PDB file of C-alpha atoms in Angstrom:
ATOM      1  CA  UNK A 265     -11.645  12.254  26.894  1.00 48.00           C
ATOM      2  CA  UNK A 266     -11.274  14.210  23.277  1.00 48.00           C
ATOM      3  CA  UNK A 267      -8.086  15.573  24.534  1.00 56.00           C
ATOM      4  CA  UNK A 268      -6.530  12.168  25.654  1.00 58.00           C
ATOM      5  CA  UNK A 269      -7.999  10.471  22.575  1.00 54.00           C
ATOM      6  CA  UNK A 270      -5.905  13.367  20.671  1.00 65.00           C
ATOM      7  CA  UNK A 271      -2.466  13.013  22.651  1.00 73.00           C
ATOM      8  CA  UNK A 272      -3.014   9.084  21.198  1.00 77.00           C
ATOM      9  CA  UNK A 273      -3.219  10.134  17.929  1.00 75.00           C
ATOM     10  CA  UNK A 274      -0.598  12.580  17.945  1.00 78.00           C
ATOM     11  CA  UNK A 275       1.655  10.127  19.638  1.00 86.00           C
ATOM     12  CA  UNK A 276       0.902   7.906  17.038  1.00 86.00           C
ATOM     13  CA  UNK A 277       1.813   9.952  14.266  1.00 83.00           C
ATOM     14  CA  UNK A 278       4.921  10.657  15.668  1.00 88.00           C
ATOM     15  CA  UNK A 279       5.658   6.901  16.079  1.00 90.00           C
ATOM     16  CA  UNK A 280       4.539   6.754  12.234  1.00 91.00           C
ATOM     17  CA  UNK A 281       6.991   9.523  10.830  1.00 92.00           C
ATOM     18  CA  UNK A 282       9.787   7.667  12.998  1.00 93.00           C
ATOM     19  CA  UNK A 283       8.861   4.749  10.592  1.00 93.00           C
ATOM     20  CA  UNK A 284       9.101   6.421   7.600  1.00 95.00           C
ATOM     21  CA  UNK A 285      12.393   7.569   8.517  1.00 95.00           C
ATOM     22  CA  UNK A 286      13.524   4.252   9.368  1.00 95.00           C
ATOM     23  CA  UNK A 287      12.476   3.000   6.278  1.00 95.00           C
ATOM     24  CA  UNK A 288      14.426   5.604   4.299  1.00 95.00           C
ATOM     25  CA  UNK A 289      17.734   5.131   6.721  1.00 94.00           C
ATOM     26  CA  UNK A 290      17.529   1.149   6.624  1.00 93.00           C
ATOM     27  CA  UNK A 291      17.167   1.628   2.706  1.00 94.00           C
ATOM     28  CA  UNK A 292      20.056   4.027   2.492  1.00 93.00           C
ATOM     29  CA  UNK A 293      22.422   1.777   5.564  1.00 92.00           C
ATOM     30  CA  UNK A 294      21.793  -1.376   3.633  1.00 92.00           C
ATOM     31  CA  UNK A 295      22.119   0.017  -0.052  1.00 92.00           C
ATOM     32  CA  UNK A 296      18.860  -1.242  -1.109  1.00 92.00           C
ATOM     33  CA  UNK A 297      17.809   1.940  -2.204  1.00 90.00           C
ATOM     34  CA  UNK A 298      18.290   0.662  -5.674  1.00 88.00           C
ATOM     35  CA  UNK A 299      15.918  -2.374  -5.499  1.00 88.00           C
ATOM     36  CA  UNK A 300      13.154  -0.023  -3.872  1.00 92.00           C
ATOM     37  CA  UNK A 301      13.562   3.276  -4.798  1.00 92.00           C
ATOM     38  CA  UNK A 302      10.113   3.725  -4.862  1.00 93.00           C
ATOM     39  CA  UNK A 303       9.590   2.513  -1.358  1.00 94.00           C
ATOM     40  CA  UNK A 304      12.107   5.538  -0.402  1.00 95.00           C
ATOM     41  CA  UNK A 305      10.163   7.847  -2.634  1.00 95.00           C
ATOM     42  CA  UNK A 306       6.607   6.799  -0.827  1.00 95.00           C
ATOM     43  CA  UNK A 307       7.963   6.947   2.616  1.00 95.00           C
ATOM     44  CA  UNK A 308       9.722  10.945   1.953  1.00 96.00           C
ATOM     45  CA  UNK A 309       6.652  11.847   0.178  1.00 95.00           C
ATOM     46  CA  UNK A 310       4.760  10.674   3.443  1.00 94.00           C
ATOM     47  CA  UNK A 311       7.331  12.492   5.991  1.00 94.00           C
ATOM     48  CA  UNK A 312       6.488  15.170   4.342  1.00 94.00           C
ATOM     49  CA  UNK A 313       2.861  15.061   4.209  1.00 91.00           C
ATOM     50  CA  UNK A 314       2.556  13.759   7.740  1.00 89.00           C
ATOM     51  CA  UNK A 315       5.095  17.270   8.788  1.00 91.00           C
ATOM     52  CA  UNK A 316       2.890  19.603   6.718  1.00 90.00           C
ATOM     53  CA  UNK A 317      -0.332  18.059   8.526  1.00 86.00           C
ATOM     54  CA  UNK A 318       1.009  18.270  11.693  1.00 84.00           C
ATOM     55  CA  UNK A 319       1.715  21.787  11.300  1.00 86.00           C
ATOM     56  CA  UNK A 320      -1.935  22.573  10.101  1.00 84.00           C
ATOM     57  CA  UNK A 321      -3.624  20.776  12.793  1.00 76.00           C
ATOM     58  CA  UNK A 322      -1.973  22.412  15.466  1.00 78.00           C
ATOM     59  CA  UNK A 323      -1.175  25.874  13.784  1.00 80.00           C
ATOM     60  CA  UNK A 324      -4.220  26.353  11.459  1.00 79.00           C
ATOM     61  CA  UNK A 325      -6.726  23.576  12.157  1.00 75.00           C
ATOM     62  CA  UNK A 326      -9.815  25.014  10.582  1.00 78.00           C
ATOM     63  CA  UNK A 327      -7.745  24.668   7.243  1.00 78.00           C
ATOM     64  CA  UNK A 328      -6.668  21.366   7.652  1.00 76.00           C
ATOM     65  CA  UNK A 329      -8.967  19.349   5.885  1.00 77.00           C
ATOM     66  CA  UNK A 330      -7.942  21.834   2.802  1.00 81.00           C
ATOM     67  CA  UNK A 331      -4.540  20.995   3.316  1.00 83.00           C
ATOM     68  CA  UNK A 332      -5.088  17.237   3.735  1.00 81.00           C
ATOM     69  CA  UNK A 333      -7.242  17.367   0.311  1.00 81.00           C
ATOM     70  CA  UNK A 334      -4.382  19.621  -1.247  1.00 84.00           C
ATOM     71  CA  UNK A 335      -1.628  17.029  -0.062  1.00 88.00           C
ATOM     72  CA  UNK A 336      -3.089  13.884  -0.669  1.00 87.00           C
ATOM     73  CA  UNK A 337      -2.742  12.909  -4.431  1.00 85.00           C
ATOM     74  CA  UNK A 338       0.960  12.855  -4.620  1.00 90.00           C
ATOM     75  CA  UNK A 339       0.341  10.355  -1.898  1.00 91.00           C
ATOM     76  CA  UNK A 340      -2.076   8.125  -4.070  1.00 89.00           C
ATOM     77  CA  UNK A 341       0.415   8.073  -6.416  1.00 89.00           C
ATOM     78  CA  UNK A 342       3.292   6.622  -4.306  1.00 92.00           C
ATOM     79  CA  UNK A 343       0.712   3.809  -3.591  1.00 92.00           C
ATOM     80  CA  UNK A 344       0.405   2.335  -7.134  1.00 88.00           C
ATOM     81  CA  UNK A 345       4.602   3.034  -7.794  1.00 90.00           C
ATOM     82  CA  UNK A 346       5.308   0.853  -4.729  1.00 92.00           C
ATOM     83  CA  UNK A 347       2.612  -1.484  -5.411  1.00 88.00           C
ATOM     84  CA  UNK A 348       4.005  -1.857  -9.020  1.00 85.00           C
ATOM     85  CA  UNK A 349       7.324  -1.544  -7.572  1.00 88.00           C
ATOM     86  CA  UNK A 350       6.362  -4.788  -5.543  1.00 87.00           C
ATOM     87  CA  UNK A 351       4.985  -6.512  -8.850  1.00 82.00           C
ATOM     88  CA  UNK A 352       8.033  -6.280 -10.731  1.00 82.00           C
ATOM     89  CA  UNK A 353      10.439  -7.530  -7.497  1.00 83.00           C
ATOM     90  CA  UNK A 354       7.606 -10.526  -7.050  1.00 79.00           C
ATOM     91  CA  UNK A 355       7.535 -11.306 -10.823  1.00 78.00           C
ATOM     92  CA  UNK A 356      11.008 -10.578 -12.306  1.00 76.00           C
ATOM     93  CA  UNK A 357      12.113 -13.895 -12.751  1.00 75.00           C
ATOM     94  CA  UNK A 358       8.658 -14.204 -15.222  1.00 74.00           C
ATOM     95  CA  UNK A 359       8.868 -11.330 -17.300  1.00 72.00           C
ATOM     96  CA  UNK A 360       5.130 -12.557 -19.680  1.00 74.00           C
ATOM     97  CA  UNK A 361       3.290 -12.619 -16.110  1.00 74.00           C
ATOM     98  CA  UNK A 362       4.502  -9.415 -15.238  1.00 72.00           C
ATOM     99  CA  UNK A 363       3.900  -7.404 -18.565  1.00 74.00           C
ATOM    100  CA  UNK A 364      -0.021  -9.241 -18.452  1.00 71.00           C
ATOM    101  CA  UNK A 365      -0.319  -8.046 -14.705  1.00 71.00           C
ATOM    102  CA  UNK A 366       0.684  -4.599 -15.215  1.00 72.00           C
ATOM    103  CA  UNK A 367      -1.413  -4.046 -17.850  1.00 73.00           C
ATOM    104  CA  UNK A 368      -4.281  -5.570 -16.382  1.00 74.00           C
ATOM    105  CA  UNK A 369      -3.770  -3.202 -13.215  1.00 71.00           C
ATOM    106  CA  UNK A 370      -3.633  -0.140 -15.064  1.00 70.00           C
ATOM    107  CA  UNK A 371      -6.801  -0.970 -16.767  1.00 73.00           C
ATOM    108  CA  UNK A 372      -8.461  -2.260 -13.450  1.00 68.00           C
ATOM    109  CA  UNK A 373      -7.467   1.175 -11.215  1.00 69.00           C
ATOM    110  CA  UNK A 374      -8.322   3.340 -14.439  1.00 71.00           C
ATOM    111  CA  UNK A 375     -12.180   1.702 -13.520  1.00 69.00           C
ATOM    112  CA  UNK A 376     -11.776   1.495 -10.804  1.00 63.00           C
ATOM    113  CA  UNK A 377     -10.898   5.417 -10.424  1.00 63.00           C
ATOM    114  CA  UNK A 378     -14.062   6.424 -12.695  1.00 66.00           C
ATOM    115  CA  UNK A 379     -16.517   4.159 -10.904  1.00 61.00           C
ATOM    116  CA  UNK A 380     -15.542   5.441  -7.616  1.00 56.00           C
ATOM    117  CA  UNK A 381     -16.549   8.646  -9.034  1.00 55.00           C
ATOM    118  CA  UNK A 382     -19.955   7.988  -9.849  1.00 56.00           C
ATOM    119  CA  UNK A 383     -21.390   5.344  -7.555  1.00 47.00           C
ATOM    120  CA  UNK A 384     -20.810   4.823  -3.845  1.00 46.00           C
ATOM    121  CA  UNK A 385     -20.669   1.542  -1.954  1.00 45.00           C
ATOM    122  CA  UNK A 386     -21.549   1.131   0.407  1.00 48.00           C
ATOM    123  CA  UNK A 387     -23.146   4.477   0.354  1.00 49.00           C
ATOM    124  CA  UNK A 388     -21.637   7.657   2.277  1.00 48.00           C
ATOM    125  CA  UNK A 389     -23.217   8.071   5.533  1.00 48.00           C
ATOM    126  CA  UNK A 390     -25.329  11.673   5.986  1.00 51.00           C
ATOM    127  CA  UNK A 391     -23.394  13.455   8.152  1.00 46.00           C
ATOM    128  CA  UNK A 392     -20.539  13.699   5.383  1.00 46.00           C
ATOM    129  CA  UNK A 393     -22.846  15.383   3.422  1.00 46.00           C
ATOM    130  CA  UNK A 394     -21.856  18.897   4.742  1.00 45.00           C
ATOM    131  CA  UNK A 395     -18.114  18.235   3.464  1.00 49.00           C
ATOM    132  CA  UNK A 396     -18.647  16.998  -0.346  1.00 50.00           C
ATOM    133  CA  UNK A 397     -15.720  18.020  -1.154  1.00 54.00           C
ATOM    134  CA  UNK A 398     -13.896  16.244   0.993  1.00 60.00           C
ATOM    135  CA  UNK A 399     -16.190  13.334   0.034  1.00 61.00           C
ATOM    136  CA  UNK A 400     -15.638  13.653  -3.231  1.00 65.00           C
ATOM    137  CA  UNK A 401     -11.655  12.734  -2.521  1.00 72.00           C
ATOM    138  CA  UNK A 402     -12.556  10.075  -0.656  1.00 70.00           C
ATOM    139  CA  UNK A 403     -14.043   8.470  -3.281  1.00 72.00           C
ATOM    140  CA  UNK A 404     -11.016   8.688  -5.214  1.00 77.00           C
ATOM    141  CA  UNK A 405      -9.108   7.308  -2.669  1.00 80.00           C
ATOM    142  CA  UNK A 406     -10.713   4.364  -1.915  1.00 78.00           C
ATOM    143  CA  UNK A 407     -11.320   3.264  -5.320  1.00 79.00           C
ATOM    144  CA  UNK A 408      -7.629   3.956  -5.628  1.00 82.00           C
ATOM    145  CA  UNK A 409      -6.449   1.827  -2.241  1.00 85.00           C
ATOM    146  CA  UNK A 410      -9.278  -1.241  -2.779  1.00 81.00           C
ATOM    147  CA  UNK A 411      -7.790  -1.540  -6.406  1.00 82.00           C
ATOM    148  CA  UNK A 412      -4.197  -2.119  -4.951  1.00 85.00           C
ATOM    149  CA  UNK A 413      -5.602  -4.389  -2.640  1.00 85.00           C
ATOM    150  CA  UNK A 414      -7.164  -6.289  -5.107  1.00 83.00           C
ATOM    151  CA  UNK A 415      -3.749  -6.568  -7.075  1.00 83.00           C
ATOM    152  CA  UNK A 416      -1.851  -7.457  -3.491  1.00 85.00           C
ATOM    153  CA  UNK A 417      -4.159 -10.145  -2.565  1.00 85.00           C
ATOM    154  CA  UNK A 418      -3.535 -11.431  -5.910  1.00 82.00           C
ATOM    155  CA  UNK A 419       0.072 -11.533  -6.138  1.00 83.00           C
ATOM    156  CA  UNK A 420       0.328 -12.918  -2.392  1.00 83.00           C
ATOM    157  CA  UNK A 421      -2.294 -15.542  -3.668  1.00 82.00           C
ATOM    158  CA  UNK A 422      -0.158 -16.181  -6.654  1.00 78.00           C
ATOM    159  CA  UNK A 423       3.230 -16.745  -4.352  1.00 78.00           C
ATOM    160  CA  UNK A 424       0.913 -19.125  -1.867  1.00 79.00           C
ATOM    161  CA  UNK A 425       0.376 -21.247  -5.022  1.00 78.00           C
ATOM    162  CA  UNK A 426       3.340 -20.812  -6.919  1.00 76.00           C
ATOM    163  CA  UNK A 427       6.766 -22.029  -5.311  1.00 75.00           C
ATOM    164  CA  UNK A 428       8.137 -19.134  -6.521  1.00 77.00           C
ATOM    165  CA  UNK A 429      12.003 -18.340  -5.876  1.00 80.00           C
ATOM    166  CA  UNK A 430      12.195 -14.804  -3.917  1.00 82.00           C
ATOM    167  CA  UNK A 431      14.650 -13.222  -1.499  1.00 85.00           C
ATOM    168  CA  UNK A 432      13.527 -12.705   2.103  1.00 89.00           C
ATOM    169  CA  UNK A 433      13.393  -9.157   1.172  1.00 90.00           C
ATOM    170  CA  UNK A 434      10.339  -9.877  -1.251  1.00 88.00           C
ATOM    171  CA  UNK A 435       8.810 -11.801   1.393  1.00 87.00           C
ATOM    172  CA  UNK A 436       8.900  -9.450   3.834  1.00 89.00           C
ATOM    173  CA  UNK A 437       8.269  -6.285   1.643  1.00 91.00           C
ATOM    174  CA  UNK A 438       4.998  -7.811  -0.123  1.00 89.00           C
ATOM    175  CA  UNK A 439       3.844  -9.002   3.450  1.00 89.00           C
ATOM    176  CA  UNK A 440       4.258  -5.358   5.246  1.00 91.00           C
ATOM    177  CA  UNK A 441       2.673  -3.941   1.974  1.00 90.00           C
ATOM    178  CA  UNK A 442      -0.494  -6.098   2.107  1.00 89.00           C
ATOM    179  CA  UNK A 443      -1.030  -5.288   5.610  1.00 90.00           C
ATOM    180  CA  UNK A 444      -0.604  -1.664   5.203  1.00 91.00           C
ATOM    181  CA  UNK A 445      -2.715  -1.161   2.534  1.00 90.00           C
ATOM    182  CA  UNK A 446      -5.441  -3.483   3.791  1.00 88.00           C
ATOM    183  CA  UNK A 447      -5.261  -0.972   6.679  1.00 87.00           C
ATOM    184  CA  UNK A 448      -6.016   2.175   4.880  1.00 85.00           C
ATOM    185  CA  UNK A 449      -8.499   0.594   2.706  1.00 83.00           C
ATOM    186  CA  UNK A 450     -10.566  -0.853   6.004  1.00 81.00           C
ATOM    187  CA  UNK A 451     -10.677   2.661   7.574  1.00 78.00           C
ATOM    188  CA  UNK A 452     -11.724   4.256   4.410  1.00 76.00           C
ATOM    189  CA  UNK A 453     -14.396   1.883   4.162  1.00 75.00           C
ATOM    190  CA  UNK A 454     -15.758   2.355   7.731  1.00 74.00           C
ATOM    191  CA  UNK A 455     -15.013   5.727   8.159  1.00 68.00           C
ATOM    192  CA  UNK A 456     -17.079   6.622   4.913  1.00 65.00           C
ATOM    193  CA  UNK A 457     -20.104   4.107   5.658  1.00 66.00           C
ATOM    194  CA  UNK A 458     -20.239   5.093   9.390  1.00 64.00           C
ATOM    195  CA  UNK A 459     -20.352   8.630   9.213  1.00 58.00           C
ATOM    196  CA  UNK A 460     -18.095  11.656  11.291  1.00 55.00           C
ATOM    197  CA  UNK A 461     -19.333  10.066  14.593  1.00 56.00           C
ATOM    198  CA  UNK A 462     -17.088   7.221  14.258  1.00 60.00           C
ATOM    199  CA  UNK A 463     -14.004   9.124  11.967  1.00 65.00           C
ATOM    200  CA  UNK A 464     -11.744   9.473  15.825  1.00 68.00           C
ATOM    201  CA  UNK A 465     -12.062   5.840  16.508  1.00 72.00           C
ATOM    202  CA  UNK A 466     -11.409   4.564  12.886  1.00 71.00           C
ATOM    203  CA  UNK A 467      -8.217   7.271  12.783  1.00 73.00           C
ATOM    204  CA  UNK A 468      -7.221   5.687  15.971  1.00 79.00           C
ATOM    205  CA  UNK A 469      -7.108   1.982  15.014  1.00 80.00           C
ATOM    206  CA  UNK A 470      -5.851   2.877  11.781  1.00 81.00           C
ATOM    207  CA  UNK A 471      -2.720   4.882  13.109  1.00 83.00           C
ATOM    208  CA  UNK A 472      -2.512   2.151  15.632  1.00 86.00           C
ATOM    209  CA  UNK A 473      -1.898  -0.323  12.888  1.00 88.00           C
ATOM    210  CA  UNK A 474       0.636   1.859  10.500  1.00 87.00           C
ATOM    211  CA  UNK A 475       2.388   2.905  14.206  1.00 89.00           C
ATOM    212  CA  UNK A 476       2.831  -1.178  14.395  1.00 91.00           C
ATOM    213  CA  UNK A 477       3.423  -2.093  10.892  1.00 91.00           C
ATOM    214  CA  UNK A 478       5.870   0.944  10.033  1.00 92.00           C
ATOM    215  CA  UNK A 479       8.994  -0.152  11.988  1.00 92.00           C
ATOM    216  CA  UNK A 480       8.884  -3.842  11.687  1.00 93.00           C
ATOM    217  CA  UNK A 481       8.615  -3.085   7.960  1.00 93.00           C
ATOM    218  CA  UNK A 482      11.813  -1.287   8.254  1.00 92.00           C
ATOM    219  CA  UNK A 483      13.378  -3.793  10.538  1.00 91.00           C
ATOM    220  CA  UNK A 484      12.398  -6.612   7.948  1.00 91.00           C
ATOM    221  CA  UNK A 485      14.542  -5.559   5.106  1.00 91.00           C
ATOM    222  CA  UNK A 486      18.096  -6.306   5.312  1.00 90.00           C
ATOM    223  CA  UNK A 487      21.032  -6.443   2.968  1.00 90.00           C
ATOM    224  CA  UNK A 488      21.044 -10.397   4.543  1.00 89.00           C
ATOM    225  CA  UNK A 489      17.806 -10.671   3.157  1.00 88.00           C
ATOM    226  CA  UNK A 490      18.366  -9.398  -0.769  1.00 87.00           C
ATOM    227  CA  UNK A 491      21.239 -12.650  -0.837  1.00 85.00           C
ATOM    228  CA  UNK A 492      19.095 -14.976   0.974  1.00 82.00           C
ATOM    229  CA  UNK A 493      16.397 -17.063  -1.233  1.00 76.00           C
ATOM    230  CA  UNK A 494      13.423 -19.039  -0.188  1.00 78.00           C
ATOM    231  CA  UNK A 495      10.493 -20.575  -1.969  1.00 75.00           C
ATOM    232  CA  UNK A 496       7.159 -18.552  -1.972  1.00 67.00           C
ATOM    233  CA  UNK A 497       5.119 -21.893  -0.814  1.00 64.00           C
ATOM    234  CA  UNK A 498       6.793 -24.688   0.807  1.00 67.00           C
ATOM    235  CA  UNK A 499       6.083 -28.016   2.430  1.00 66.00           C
ATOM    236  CA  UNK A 500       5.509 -29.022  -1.174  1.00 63.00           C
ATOM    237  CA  UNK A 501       6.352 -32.685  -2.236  1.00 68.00           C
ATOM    238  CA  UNK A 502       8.860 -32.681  -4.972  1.00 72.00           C
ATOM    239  CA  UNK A 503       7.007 -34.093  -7.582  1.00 73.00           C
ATOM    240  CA  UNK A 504       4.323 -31.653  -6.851  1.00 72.00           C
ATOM    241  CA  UNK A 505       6.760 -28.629  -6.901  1.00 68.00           C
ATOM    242  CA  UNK A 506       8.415 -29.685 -10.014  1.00 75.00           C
ATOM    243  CA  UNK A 507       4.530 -29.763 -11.424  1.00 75.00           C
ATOM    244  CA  UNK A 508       3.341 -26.167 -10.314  1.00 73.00           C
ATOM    245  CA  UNK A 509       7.192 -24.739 -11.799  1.00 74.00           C
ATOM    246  CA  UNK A 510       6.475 -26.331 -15.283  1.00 75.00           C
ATOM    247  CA  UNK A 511       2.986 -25.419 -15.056  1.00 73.00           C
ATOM    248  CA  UNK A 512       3.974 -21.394 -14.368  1.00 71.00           C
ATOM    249  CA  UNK A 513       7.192 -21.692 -16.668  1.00 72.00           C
ATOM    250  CA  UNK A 514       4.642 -22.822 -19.643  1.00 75.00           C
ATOM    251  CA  UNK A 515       2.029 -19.685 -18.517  1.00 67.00           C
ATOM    252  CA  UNK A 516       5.211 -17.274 -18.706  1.00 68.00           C
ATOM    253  CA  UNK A 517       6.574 -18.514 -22.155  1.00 70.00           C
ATOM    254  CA  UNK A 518       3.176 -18.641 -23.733  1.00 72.00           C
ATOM    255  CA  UNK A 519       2.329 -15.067 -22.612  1.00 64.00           C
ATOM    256  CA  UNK A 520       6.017 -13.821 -23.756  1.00 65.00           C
ATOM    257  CA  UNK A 521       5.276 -15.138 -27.248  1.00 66.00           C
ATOM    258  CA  UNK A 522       1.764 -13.736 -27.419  1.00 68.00           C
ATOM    259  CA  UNK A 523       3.274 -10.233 -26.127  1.00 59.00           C
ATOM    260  CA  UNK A 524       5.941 -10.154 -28.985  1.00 61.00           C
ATOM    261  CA  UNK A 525       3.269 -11.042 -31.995  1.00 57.00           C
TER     262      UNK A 525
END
């Protein structure tokens, strides 16, 4: 059962690096590499990653979780560029928003970073206390990954509300990003409050997802889809859309003035 549960996973993760590379390639084919360079930059950084680990698990497995902990903070760090890579495509049109939200998220993950480091919730189960190392980065991580959630569910709750003018592209992009991201953060979450007995099963589900989510991320973004516009929320009456436009033009002006005082 181990060894078919393995196959699965390794299966999996080669269905994820084919992702990755089809994110680079539909980038590169559709010269949006521009717009989301940092997209590109998070998916080679993962290729890589995902190669090197690969290579340890099968080659040198008692060293992998050394080489996972060794490989994993360049990783973090593609996270918040895409996730303020995402901001900025999202918010460009409103230039006070976006200087406000990027400030406030570099304040919220620098807490967010420290408190992981010195509190646990929901507390680490026992049998991780043999690997505190490994712990340790796991903190990080999730108090990394459940700070860009935060920020994602806030922009997509912002374009819900909003009728915000973005390309399919944007659409698509923020979509794929909230979903991958949720993803990691729920298997951090149960992996670290269940314990090792459960770390298969969450690794499982959560390649599962990112096998799933990879490709039609890819698929989604088109060079159709950077010319094509649509409104963030719509079935919106037009008196009620004209409201919520000079309601977020006025937010936008008053925080560029404040921002140049």
């Amino acid at each position: 059962m181990i060894r078919r549960v393995e196959t699965i996973e390794q299966l999996l993760w080669y269905v994820i690096l084919l992702g990755f590379f089809l994110i680079i390639g539909n980038l590169f084919r559709n010269r949006l590499l521009g717009e989301y360079r940092y997209l590109a930059i998070f998916s080679a950084v993962q290729i890589v990653q995902n190669l090197f680990l690969l290579w340890m698990y099968s080659a040198h497995r008692d060293l992998y979780h050394l080489a996972y902990a060794f490989t994993s903070p360049p990783v973090w760090l593609t996270y918040i560029l895409v996730v303020l890579e995402l901001y900025n495509i999202a918010l460009q049109k409103y230039e006070g928003i976006a200087k406000l939200s990027r400030k406030v998220f570099h304040v919220f993950l620098g807490i967010a970073i420290v408190t992981s480091l010195v509190t646990l919730l929901p507390e680490v189960h026992p049998s991780f206390k043999t690997m505190e190392n490994l712990v340790e980065l796991s903190r990080v991580e999730r108090g990394i990954v459940s700070s860009l959630v935060f920020f994602l569910l806030m922009i997509t709750g912002f374009l819900l509300w909003f009728p915000v003018k973005l390309t399919r592209n944007a659409v698509a992009h923020t979509g794929f990003c909230v979903v991958f991201f949720l993803t990691i953060a729920a298997g951090l979450f149960f992996r670290d409050s269940t314990g090792t007995d459960a770390t298969r099963l969450v690794s499982t589900i959560s390649l599962g997802m990112a096998a799933l989510c990879l490709p039609a991320w890819a698929f989604a973004l088109s060079a159709a889809g950077e010319t094509i516009a649509v409104t963030s929320r719509q079935s919106l009456a037009p008196d009620q859309e004209r409201v919520l436009r000079q309601q977020l033009d006025g937010f936008n002006d008053a925080l560029l003035r404040s921002s140049r005082k």
